CSV table of N, CA and C in Angstrom, one decimal:
chain,number,residue,atom,x,y,z
E,684,MET,N,0.8,-1.3,0.1
E,684,MET,CA,0.1,0.0,0.0
E,684,MET,C,1.0,1.1,-0.1
E,685,ILE,N,1.9,1.4,-0.7
E,685,ILE,CA,2.7,2.3,-0.7
E,685,ILE,C,2.0,3.5,-1.5
E,686,GLY,N,1.9,4.7,-0.7
E,686,GLY,CA,1.3,5.9,-1.2
E,686,GLY,C,-0.2,5.9,-0.9
E,687,GLN,N,-0.7,4.8,-0.3
E,687,GLN,CA,-2.2,4.8,-0.2
E,687,GLN,C,-2.3,4.8,1.4
E,688,LYS,N,-3.4,5.7,1.8
E,688,LYS,CA,-3.7,5.8,3.2
E,688,LYS,C,-4.6,4.5,3.7
E,689,ALA,N,-4.3,3.8,4.8
E,689,ALA,CA,-5.3,2.9,5.2
E,689,ALA,C,-6.5,3.5,5.6
E,690,VAL,N,-7.8,2.9,5.3
E,690,VAL,CA,-9.0,3.3,5.7
E,690,VAL,C,-9.6,2.3,6.6
E,691,PHE,N,-10.2,2.7,7.8
E,691,PHE,CA,-10.7,1.9,8.7
E,691,PHE,C,-12.1,2.1,8.9
E,692,PHE,N,-12.9,1.1,9.2
E,692,PHE,CA,-14.3,1.0,9.3
E,692,PHE,C,-14.7,0.5,10.7
E,693,LEU,N,-15.7,1.0,11.4
E,693,LEU,CA,-16.2,0.3,12.6
E,693,LEU,C,-17.4,-0.4,12.1
E,694,VAL,N,-17.3,-1.6,12.3
E,694,VAL,CA,-18.5,-2.5,11.8
E,694,VAL,C,-18.9,-3.5,13.1
E,695,ARG,N,-20.2,-3.6,13.1
E,695,ARG,CA,-20.8,-4.6,14.2
E,695,ARG,C,-20.4,-6.0,13.9
E,696,GLU,N,-20.1,-6.6,15.0
E,696,GLU,CA,-19.6,-8.1,14.8
E,696,GLU,C,-20.5,-9.0,14.1
E,697,GLU,N,-21.8,-8.8,14.3
E,697,GLU,CA,-22.8,-9.7,13.7
E,697,GLU,C,-22.8,-9.8,12.1
E,698,ILE,N,-22.1,-8.9,11.5
E,698,ILE,CA,-22.2,-8.8,10.0
E,698,ILE,C,-20.9,-9.4,9.5
E,699,LEU,N,-19.9,-9.6,10.2
E,699,LEU,CA,-18.6,-10.2,9.9
E,699,LEU,C,-18.7,-11.7,9.5
E,700,PRO,N,-18.0,-12.1,8.5
E,700,PRO,CA,-17.8,-13.5,8.2
E,700,PRO,C,-17.3,-14.3,9.4
E,701,GLU,N,-17.5,-15.6,9.5
E,701,GLU,CA,-17.1,-16.3,10.5
E,701,GLU,C,-15.5,-16.5,10.6
E,702,ALA,N,-15.0,-16.4,9.6
E,702,ALA,CA,-13.5,-16.7,9.5
E,702,ALA,C,-12.9,-15.4,10.3
E,703,ILE,N,-13.4,-14.2,9.9
E,703,ILE,CA,-12.8,-13.0,10.6
E,703,ILE,C,-13.1,-13.0,12.2
E,704,LYS,N,-14.4,-13.4,12.5
E,704,LYS,CA,-14.8,-13.5,14.1
E,704,LYS,C,-13.7,-14.4,14.6
E,705,LYS,N,-13.6,-15.6,14.0
E,705,LYS,CA,-12.6,-16.7,14.6
E,705,LYS,C,-11.2,-16.0,14.7
E,706,THR,N,-10.8,-15.3,13.6
E,706,THR,CA,-9.4,-14.8,13.7
E,706,THR,C,-9.3,-14.0,14.9
E,707,ILE,N,-10.2,-13.1,15.1
E,707,ILE,CA,-10.3,-12.2,16.4
E,707,ILE,C,-10.1,-13.0,17.6
E,708,LYS,N,-10.9,-14.1,17.6
E,708,LYS,CA,-10.9,-14.9,18.9
E,708,LYS,C,-9.6,-15.6,19.0
E,709,VAL,N,-9.0,-16.0,17.9
E,709,VAL,CA,-7.6,-16.7,18.0
E,709,VAL,C,-6.7,-15.7,18.5
E,710,LYS,N,-6.6,-14.5,18.0
E,710,LYS,CA,-5.7,-13.5,18.5
E,710,LYS,C,-5.9,-13.2,20.0
E,711,ASP,N,-7.2,-13.1,20.4
E,711,ASP,CA,-7.5,-13.0,21.8
E,711,ASP,C,-7.0,-14.0,22.8
E,712,MET,N,-7.2,-15.3,22.3
E,712,MET,CA,-6.7,-16.5,23.0
E,712,MET,C,-5.3,-16.5,23.1
E,713,LEU,N,-4.5,-16.1,22.2
E,713,LEU,CA,-3.1,-16.0,22.2
E,713,LEU,C,-2.6,-14.9,23.0
E,714,LYS,N,-3.3,-13.8,23.1
E,714,LYS,CA,-3.0,-12.7,23.9
E,714,LYS,C,-3.2,-13.0,25.4
E,715,ARG,N,-4.3,-13.8,25.7
E,715,ARG,CA,-4.7,-14.1,27.0
E,715,ARG,C,-3.9,-15.4,27.6
E,716,GLY,N,-3.2,-16.0,26.7
E,716,GLY,CA,-2.5,-17.2,27.2
E,716,GLY,C,-3.2,-18.4,27.3
E,717,GLU,N,-4.5,-18.5,26.6
E,717,GLU,CA,-5.4,-19.6,26.6
E,717,GLU,C,-5.0,-20.7,25.6
E,718,ALA,N,-4.1,-20.3,24.7
E,718,ALA,CA,-3.4,-21.2,23.8
E,718,ALA,C,-1.9,-20.8,23.6
E,719,ARG,N,-1.1,-21.7,23.6
E,719,ARG,CA,0.3,-21.5,23.5
E,719,ARG,C,0.9,-21.2,22.3
E,720,THR,N,0.3,-21.9,21.3
E,720,THR,CA,0.8,-21.7,19.8
E,720,THR,C,-0.4,-21.3,18.9
E,721,ILE,N,-0.1,-20.8,17.7
E,721,ILE,CA,-1.2,-20.4,16.7
E,721,ILE,C,-1.9,-21.7,16.3
E,722,ASN,N,-1.0,-22.8,16.1
E,722,ASN,CA,-1.8,-24.1,15.7
E,722,ASN,C,-2.7,-24.5,16.7
E,723,GLU,N,-2.5,-24.4,18.0
E,723,GLU,CA,-3.3,-24.8,19.1
E,723,GLU,C,-4.5,-23.9,19.2
E,724,ALA,N,-4.2,-22.7,18.9
E,724,ALA,CA,-5.6,-21.7,18.9
E,724,ALA,C,-6.6,-22.0,17.8
E,725,VAL,N,-5.9,-22.0,16.5
E,725,VAL,CA,-6.8,-22.3,15.3
E,725,VAL,C,-7.5,-23.6,15.4
E,726,GLU,N,-6.9,-24.5,16.0
E,726,GLU,CA,-7.5,-25.8,16.1
E,726,GLU,C,-8.7,-25.6,17.0
E,727,LYS,N,-8.5,-25.0,18.2
E,727,LYS,CA,-9.6,-24.9,19.1
E,727,LYS,C,-10.8,-24.2,18.5
E,728,MET,N,-10.5,-23.1,17.7
E,728,MET,CA,-11.5,-22.3,17.0
E,728,MET,C,-12.0,-22.9,15.7
E,729,GLU,N,-11.5,-24.0,15.2
E,729,GLU,CA,-11.8,-24.7,14.0
E,729,GLU,C,-11.6,-23.8,12.9
E,730,LEU,N,-10.5,-23.2,12.8
E,730,LEU,CA,-10.1,-22.3,11.8
E,730,LEU,C,-8.8,-22.7,11.1
E,731,SER,N,-9.0,-22.5,9.8
E,731,SER,CA,-7.6,-23.0,9.0
E,731,SER,C,-6.5,-21.9,9.3
E,732,ARG,N,-5.3,-22.4,9.3
E,732,ARG,CA,-4.2,-21.5,9.4
E,732,ARG,C,-4.1,-20.5,8.4
E,733,SER,N,-4.4,-20.8,7.1
E,733,SER,CA,-4.3,-20.0,6.1
E,733,SER,C,-5.4,-18.8,6.2
E,734,ALA,N,-6.5,-19.1,6.8
E,734,ALA,CA,-7.6,-18.0,7.1
E,734,ALA,C,-6.9,-17.1,8.0
E,735,TYR,N,-6.5,-17.6,9.2
E,735,TYR,CA,-5.9,-16.8,10.2
E,735,TYR,C,-4.8,-15.9,9.7
E,736,TYR,N,-3.9,-16.4,8.9
E,736,TYR,CA,-2.8,-15.6,8.3
E,736,TYR,C,-3.3,-14.6,7.4
E,737,LYS,N,-4.4,-14.9,6.7
E,737,LYS,CA,-5.0,-14.0,5.8
E,737,LYS,C,-5.5,-12.6,6.4
E,738,TYR,N,-6.3,-12.8,7.5
E,738,TYR,CA,-6.9,-11.7,8.2
E,738,TYR,C,-6.1,-11.1,9.5
E,739,LYS,N,-5.2,-11.9,10.1
E,739,LYS,CA,-4.7,-11.5,11.4
E,739,LYS,C,-4.2,-10.0,11.5
E,740,ASP,N,-3.6,-9.6,10.4
E,740,ASP,CA,-3.1,-8.2,10.4
E,740,ASP,C,-4.0,-7.1,10.1
E,741,TYR,N,-5.3,-7.5,9.7
E,741,TYR,CA,-6.3,-6.5,9.3
E,741,TYR,C,-7.6,-6.5,10.2
E,742,VAL,N,-7.6,-7.4,11.1
E,742,VAL,CA,-8.8,-7.2,12.1
E,742,VAL,C,-8.4,-7.2,13.5
E,743,PHE,N,-9.0,-6.3,14.3
E,743,PHE,CA,-8.8,-6.2,15.7
E,743,PHE,C,-9.9,-5.6,16.4
E,744,PRO,N,-10.1,-6.0,17.6
E,744,PRO,CA,-11.3,-5.4,18.5
E,744,PRO,C,-11.1,-4.0,18.5
E,745,PHE,N,-12.3,-3.3,18.7
E,745,PHE,CA,-12.4,-1.9,18.8
E,745,PHE,C,-11.5,-1.2,19.8
E,746,TYR,N,-11.4,-2.1,21.0
E,746,TYR,CA,-10.6,-1.4,22.2
E,746,TYR,C,-9.2,-1.2,21.8
E,747,GLU,N,-8.8,-2.2,20.9
E,747,GLU,CA,-7.3,-2.0,20.4
E,747,GLU,C,-7.2,-0.9,19.4
E,748,ALA,N,-8.0,-0.6,18.7
E,748,ALA,CA,-8.0,0.6,17.9
E,748,ALA,C,-8.1,1.8,18.6
E,749,SER,N,-8.6,1.8,19.9
E,749,SER,CA,-8.8,2.9,20.7
E,749,SER,C,-7.6,3.2,21.6
E,750,LYS,N,-6.7,2.4,21.8
E,750,LYS,CA,-5.6,2.6,22.6
E,750,LYS,C,-4.8,3.7,22.2
E,751,GLU,N,-4.5,4.6,23.3
E,751,GLU,CA,-3.8,5.9,23.1
E,751,GLU,C,-4.5,6.8,22.2
E,752,LYS,N,-5.8,6.8,22.3
E,752,LYS,CA,-6.6,7.8,21.4
E,752,LYS,C,-7.5,8.7,22.5
E,753,ILE,N,-8.2,9.6,21.9
E,753,ILE,CA,-9.2,10.3,22.6
E,753,ILE,C,-10.5,9.8,22.2
E,754,ILE,N,-11.3,9.5,23.1
E,754,ILE,CA,-12.7,8.9,22.8
E,754,ILE,C,-13.6,9.9,23.3
E,755,THR,N,-14.7,10.2,22.5
E,755,THR,CA,-15.8,11.1,23.1
E,755,THR,C,-17.1,10.4,23.2
E,756,LEU,N,-17.6,10.4,24.5
E,756,LEU,CA,-18.8,9.7,24.7
E,756,LEU,C,-19.9,10.6,24.8
E,757,ALA,N,-21.2,10.2,24.5
E,757,ALA,CA,-22.3,10.9,24.6
E,757,ALA,C,-23.1,10.0,25.6
E,758,LEU,N,-23.7,10.8,26.7
E,758,LEU,CA,-24.4,10.2,27.7
E,758,LEU,C,-25.7,10.7,28.0
E,759,LEU,N,-26.8,10.0,28.2
E,759,LEU,CA,-27.9,10.6,28.8
E,759,LEU,C,-28.1,9.9,30.2
E,760,LEU,N,-28.1,11.1,31.1
E,760,LEU,CA,-28.2,10.8,32.6
E,760,LEU,C,-29.2,11.2,33.1
E,761,GLU,N,-29.8,10.4,34.2
E,761,GLU,CA,-30.8,10.8,35.0
E,761,GLU,C,-30.4,12.0,35.8
E,762,HIS,N,-31.3,13.0,36.1
E,762,HIS,CA,-31.0,14.1,36.9
E,762,HIS,C,-31.2,13.8,38.4
E,763,LYS,N,-30.2,13.0,38.8
E,763,LYS,CA,-30.0,12.6,40.3
E,763,LYS,C,-28.8,12.9,40.7
E,764,GLN,N,-28.7,13.3,42.0
E,764,GLN,CA,-27.3,13.7,42.7
E,764,GLN,C,-26.3,12.6,42.7
E,765,GLY,N,-25.1,12.9,42.0
E,765,GLY,CA,-24.1,12.0,42.1
E,765,GLY,C,-23.9,11.1,40.8
E,766,VAL,N,-24.9,11.1,39.9
E,766,VAL,CA,-24.7,10.2,38.6
E,766,VAL,C,-23.4,10.6,37.9
E,767,LEU,N,-23.2,11.8,37.5
E,767,LEU,CA,-22.1,12.2,36.9
E,767,LEU,C,-20.8,11.9,37.6
E,768,SER,N,-20.9,12.2,38.8
E,768,SER,CA,-19.8,12.0,39.6
E,768,SER,C,-19.4,10.5,39.7
E,769,LYS,N,-20.2,9.5,39.7
E,769,LYS,CA,-20.0,8.1,39.6
E,769,LYS,C,-19.4,7.8,38.3
E,770,VAL,N,-19.9,8.4,37.2
E,770,VAL,CA,-19.5,8.1,35.9
E,770,VAL,C,-17.8,8.6,35.8
E,771,LEU,N,-17.6,9.8,36.4
E,771,LEU,CA,-16.2,10.4,36.3
E,771,LEU,C,-15.4,9.4,37.2
E,772,ASN,N,-15.8,9.1,38.3
E,772,ASN,CA,-14.9,8.1,39.3
E,772,ASN,C,-14.7,6.8,38.7
E,773,THR,N,-15.6,6.3,37.9
E,773,THR,CA,-15.5,5.0,37.3
E,773,THR,C,-14.3,5.1,36.2
E,774,ILE,N,-14.4,6.2,35.4
E,774,ILE,CA,-13.3,6.4,34.3
E,774,ILE,C,-12.0,6.6,35.1
E,775,ALA,N,-12.0,7.4,36.1
E,775,ALA,CA,-10.7,7.6,36.8
E,775,ALA,C,-10.1,6.4,37.5
E,776,TYR,N,-11.1,5.6,38.0
E,776,TYR,CA,-10.6,4.5,38.8
E,776,TYR,C,-9.8,3.4,37.8
E,777,ASP,N,-10.3,3.5,36.6
E,777,ASP,CA,-9.6,2.6,35.6
E,777,ASP,C,-8.5,3.3,34.8
E,778,ARG,N,-8.1,4.4,35.3
E,778,ARG,CA,-7.1,5.3,34.8
E,778,ARG,C,-7.3,5.8,33.4
E,779,GLY,N,-8.5,6.3,33.0
E,779,GLY,CA,-8.8,7.0,32.0
E,779,GLY,C,-8.7,8.4,32.4
E,780,SER,N,-8.2,9.2,31.5
E,780,SER,CA,-8.1,10.6,31.8
E,780,SER,C,-9.0,11.6,31.2
E,781,VAL,N,-9.9,12.2,31.9
E,781,VAL,CA,-10.9,13.0,31.4
E,781,VAL,C,-10.4,14.2,31.0
E,782,LEU,N,-10.7,14.6,29.8
E,782,LEU,CA,-10.2,15.8,29.2
E,782,LEU,C,-11.2,17.0,29.2
E,783,THR,N,-12.3,16.5,28.8
E,783,THR,CA,-13.6,17.6,28.7
E,783,THR,C,-14.6,17.0,29.3
E,784,ILE,N,-15.6,17.8,29.8
E,784,ILE,CA,-17.0,17.4,30.2
E,784,ILE,C,-17.9,18.5,29.9
E,785,ASN,N,-19.0,18.2,29.2
E,785,ASN,CA,-20.0,19.1,28.8
E,785,ASN,C,-21.3,18.6,29.3
E,786,GLN,N,-22.2,19.2,30.2
E,786,GLN,CA,-23.4,18.7,30.5
E,786,GLN,C,-24.5,19.8,30.3
E,787,GLY,N,-25.6,19.4,29.6
E,787,GLY,CA,-26.6,20.3,29.5
E,787,GLY,C,-27.5,20.4,30.6
E,788,ILE,N,-28.4,21.4,30.5
E,788,ILE,CA,-29.4,21.5,31.7
E,788,ILE,C,-30.3,20.4,31.7
E,789,PRO,N,-30.6,20.0,32.7
E,789,PRO,CA,-31.6,18.8,32.9
E,789,PRO,C,-33.1,19.2,32.3
E,790,LEU,N,-33.6,18.5,31.5
E,790,LEU,CA,-35.0,18.6,31.1
E,790,LEU,C,-35.8,17.3,31.1
E,791,GLN,N,-36.8,17.4,31.8
E,791,GLN,CA,-37.7,16.2,31.9
E,791,GLN,C,-37.0,15.1,32.7
E,792,GLY,N,-36.2,15.5,33.6
E,792,GLY,CA,-35.5,14.4,34.4
E,792,GLY,C,-34.2,13.9,34.0
E,793,VAL,N,-33.7,14.3,32.7
E,793,VAL,CA,-32.5,13.8,32.2
E,793,VAL,C,-31.7,14.9,31.7
E,794,ALA,N,-30.4,14.6,31.5
E,794,ALA,CA,-29.4,15.6,31.1
E,794,ALA,C,-28.5,15.0,30.1
E,795,ASN,N,-28.2,15.6,28.9
E,795,ASN,CA,-27.2,15.1,28.0
E,795,ASN,C,-25.8,15.5,28.5
E,796,ALA,N,-24.9,14.6,28.3
E,796,ALA,CA,-23.5,15.0,28.8
E,796,ALA,C,-22.5,14.4,27.6
E,797,THR,N,-21.5,15.2,27.4
E,797,THR,CA,-20.4,14.6,26.6
E,797,THR,C,-19.1,14.6,27.3
E,798,ILE,N,-18.4,13.5,27.2
E,798,ILE,CA,-17.1,13.4,27.9
E,798,ILE,C,-16.1,12.9,27.1
E,799,SER,N,-15.0,13.7,27.0
E,799,SER,CA,-13.7,13.2,26.2
E,799,SER,C,-12.8,12.6,27.2
E,800,ILE,N,-12.3,11.4,26.8
E,800,ILE,CA,-11.3,10.8,27.6
E,800,ILE,C,-10.1,10.3,26.8
E,801,GLU,N,-8.9,10.3,27.4
E,801,GLU,CA,-7.7,9.8,26.9
E,801,GLU,C,-7.6,8.4,27.3
E,802,THR,N,-7.2,7.4,26.4
E,802,THR,CA,-7.4,6.0,26.8
E,802,THR,C,-6.0,5.5,26.9
E,803,ALA,N,-4.9,6.3,26.7
E,803,ALA,CA,-3.5,5.8,26.7
E,803,ALA,C,-3.2,4.9,28.1
E,804,GLU,N,-3.6,5.4,29.1
E,804,GLU,CA,-3.3,4.7,30.3
E,804,GLU,C,-4.3,3.7,30.9
E,805,LEU,N,-5.4,3.5,30.2
E,805,LEU,CA,-6.5,2.6,30.7
E,805,LEU,C,-6.0,1.3,31.3
E,806,ALA,N,-6.4,0.9,32.4
E,806,ALA,CA,-6.1,-0.3,33.1
E,806,ALA,C,-6.9,-1.5,32.6
E,807,ILE,N,-8.0,-1.2,31.9
E,807,ILE,CA,-8.8,-2.3,31.2
E,807,ILE,C,-9.0,-1.9,29.8
E,808,ASP,N,-9.7,-2.7,29.1
E,808,ASP,CA,-9.8,-2.4,27.8
E,808,ASP,C,-11.2,-1.5,27.6
E,809,LEU,N,-11.2,-0.7,26.5
E,809,LEU,CA,-12.2,0.3,26.5
E,809,LEU,C,-13.7,-0.3,26.6
E,810,GLU,N,-13.8,-1.4,26.0
E,810,GLU,CA,-15.2,-2.1,26.0
E,810,GLU,C,-15.6,-2.4,27.4
E,811,ALA,N,-14.7,-2.9,28.2
E,811,ALA,CA,-14.9,-3.3,29.6
E,811,ALA,C,-15.3,-2.0,30.4
E,812,LEU,N,-14.6,-0.8,30.1
E,812,LEU,CA,-14.9,0.5,30.7
E,812,LEU,C,-16.3,0.9,30.4
E,813,LEU,N,-16.6,0.9,29.2
E,813,LEU,CA,-18.0,1.3,28.7
E,813,LEU,C,-19.1,0.5,29.3
E,814,ASP,N,-18.7,-0.8,29.4
E,814,ASP,CA,-19.8,-1.7,30.1
E,814,ASP,C,-20.0,-1.2,31.5
E,815,LYS,N,-18.9,-1.0,32.2
E,815,LYS,CA,-18.9,-0.5,33.6
E,815,LYS,C,-19.9,0.8,33.8
E,816,VAL,N,-19.5,1.6,32.9
E,816,VAL,CA,-20.2,2.9,32.9
E,816,VAL,C,-21.6,2.7,32.6
E,817,ARG,N,-22.0,1.9,31.7
E,817,ARG,CA,-23.5,1.6,31.3
E,817,ARG,C,-24.1,1.1,32.5
E,818,MET,N,-23.5,0.3,33.4
E,818,MET,CA,-24.1,-0.4,34.4
E,818,MET,C,-24.3,0.5,35.7
E,819,ILE,N,-23.9,1.8,35.6
E,819,ILE,CA,-24.1,2.8,36.7
E,819,ILE,C,-25.5,3.2,36.7
E,820,GLU,N,-26.1,3.2,37.9
E,820,GLU,CA,-27.5,3.6,38.2
E,820,GLU,C,-27.6,5.0,37.7
E,821,GLY,N,-28.6,5.2,36.8
E,821,GLY,CA,-28.8,6.7,36.3
E,821,GLY,C,-28.3,6.9,35.1
E,822,VAL,N,-27.4,6.1,34.5
E,822,VAL,CA,-26.9,6.1,33.1
E,822,VAL,C,-28.1,5.5,32.2
E,823,LYS,N,-28.6,6.3,31.5
E,823,LYS,CA,-29.7,5.7,30.6
E,823,LYS,C,-29.2,5.3,29.3
E,824,ARG,N,-28.3,6.2,28.7
E,824,ARG,CA,-27.7,5.7,27.3
E,824,ARG,C,-26.2,6.2,27.4
E,825,LEU,N,-25.4,5.4,26.5
E,825,LEU,CA,-24.0,5.7,26.4
E,825,LEU,C,-23.7,5.4,24.9
E,826,GLU,N,-23.1,6.3,24.2
E,826,GLU,CA,-22.8,6.1,22.8
E,826,GLU,C,-21.2,6.6,22.7
E,827,VAL,N,-20.6,5.9,21.9
E,827,VAL,CA,-19.2,6.6,21.3
E,827,VAL,C,-19.4,7.5,20.3
E,828,LEU,N,-19.2,8.7,20.3
E,828,LEU,CA,-19.4,9.7,19.3
E,828,LEU,C,-18.3,9.6,18.3
E,829,GLY,N,-17.1,9.4,18.8
E,829,GLY,CA,-16.0,9.5,18.0
E,829,GLY,C,-14.7,9.2,18.6
E,830,GLN,N,-13.6,9.2,17.8
E,830,GLN,CA,-12.4,9.1,18.5
E,830,GLN,C,-11.3,9.9,17.4
E,831,ALA,N,-10.2,10.3,18.2
E,831,ALA,CA,-9.3,11.1,17.7
E,831,ALA,C,-7.8,10.5,17.9
């Protein structure tokens, strides 16, 4: 790809072909030490070695693409004392660096908020952090607006 810029897409898992899904799982198994060799991992996933090698350098989970990036989150929060504080504490606990916070005036019991975080020092992967934030009582919606 000399002279060509790589183009990336954010695609939901359910539309990916099985070989790509399995390649991602093989890479994860190797990373977590659940398989010692590529042969062992592809065998467990019932994936051919050639398919693994074909896709391995081109597919990766969203959180890997988000390492050392700035992520902007859009949240819909209940207008209750401490909800925003719990969100910020959760991000800080897992070593996300909050760069900006914007919160609108609450209307009809909810407020929109946007938070930009730097992910370089995250102690957990981004998907796990987003799941933790979604579980906070009072967080009605969480979406990733973008990344830089």
